[in-house]
Amino acid sequence: MKFTRCEANPVVVPGEAGIRQVATFNPGLIYDQGKFLMYDRAASSLTPFQTSIGLLESEDGIHFTPVQEEAVFTGEMLGFPGGSVEDARVVKIDGLYYMCYALQPYAFDCWPTGIAVPNYFPEHYPEWASNGVRPMLTRSGIAVSEDGIHFKQLCYTTPPEIDDRDNALFPEKINGKFALLRRPMEYVGEAYGTDRPGMWISYSDDLLEWSEPKLLAVAQEAWEGTKIGAAATPLRTEKGWLVLYHGVDGSSIYRVGALLLDLNNPEIVIGRTKQFIMEPEEYYEKTGLVIPNVVFPTANLIIDDILYVYYGCCDTSIGLATVPVNELLDFILG
């Protein structure tokens, strides 16, 4: 399986003054009314490493420009002025924009090591301890907007006491219900039917109350490491729901696999890649400001039978890769 990297990669880079001065990565993206709207995770410093969600637009999906200087969604909007919102995954349903996000409620510092996962220092910020929240715990939720710019909090999709991220909302209702992918880190053990964190699925009638999640998939291959999580928003294809997911091996290398889920019952996995379909190859995927050896797709869409995949590179910049969607589906089912 071979994806074609865009010749202009990385298509979005940090460096401009403002919200993305230090980093821009892990974007959400939709194609709406002839424009590509990208919701990037942007950082202006490493101390603290506070990220917000910005908005860029493009006519061709390659050359992006900011829609506005300020962020469209921040931790402060949720009542956490020092907090970070992360990894937007955006869909449009019945005229409304829904943004899945991850929240780390209080500030922390990021010290890159250059060889693997950075060192994070939440202890410099007493809010973690004073509020009884475990350091670096992530809670997920959904924000909503009528215009794609002005977002407000709709709901939390995960409880406050567990670490649960990589939430991704299906872009349409399934059997009359909204469906959501999750990755609750604490759902491990005999009671949960798994010895490692995995991908789970929940349902809701109204996007406000969510069912107890059901286990969907866990890591199986060496390249997936000890946990997997949803990458980009699920996409409807003629052969099933296409779901890209990420795995991290023992050397902290981020790679990408794919699932195919039944259209009417997405709890049924009808296809899965044993081999990864993307891994770090180019310099901007192997070297970055924050963490090396990362391809982390958080946005995808299908245009004219081509799958466009937008992905974070080393928590620093954003890349674009494409592949004929039918080639990928045949690879998953082969």
mmCIF file of C-alpha atoms in Angstrom, residues 24-27 294-298 310-319:
data_model
loop_
_atom_site.group_PDB
_atom_site.id
_atom_site.type_symbol
_atom_site.label_atom_id
_atom_site.label_comp_id
_atom_site.label_asym_id
_atom_site.label_seq_id
_atom_site.Cartn_x
_atom_site.Cartn_y
_atom_site.Cartn_z
ATOM 1 C CA THR A 24 0.447 23.458 13.943
ATOM 2 C CA PHE A 25 -0.633 19.825 13.729
ATOM 3 C CA ASN A 26 -3.345 17.138 14.043
ATOM 4 C CA PRO A 27 -6.034 19.006 12.099
ATOM 5 C CA VAL A 294 5.141 10.683 13.813
ATOM 6 C CA VAL A 295 2.461 10.463 11.133
ATOM 7 C CA PHE A 296 -0.872 11.072 12.841
ATOM 8 C CA PRO A 297 -3.863 11.502 10.494
ATOM 9 C CA THR A 298 -6.800 13.290 12.075
ATOM 10 C CA TYR A 310 -4.244 15.250 6.409
ATOM 11 C CA TYR A 311 -1.887 14.327 9.186
ATOM 12 C CA GLY A 312 0.232 15.785 11.954
ATOM 13 C CA CYS A 313 3.988 15.481 11.445
ATOM 14 C CA CYS A 314 6.032 15.214 14.654
ATOM 15 C CA ASP A 315 3.546 17.491 16.505
ATOM 16 C CA THR A 316 5.062 20.308 14.431
ATOM 17 C CA SER A 317 3.501 20.647 10.974
ATOM 18 C CA ILE A 318 0.762 19.230 8.734
ATOM 19 C CA GLY A 319 1.164 16.949 5.738
#
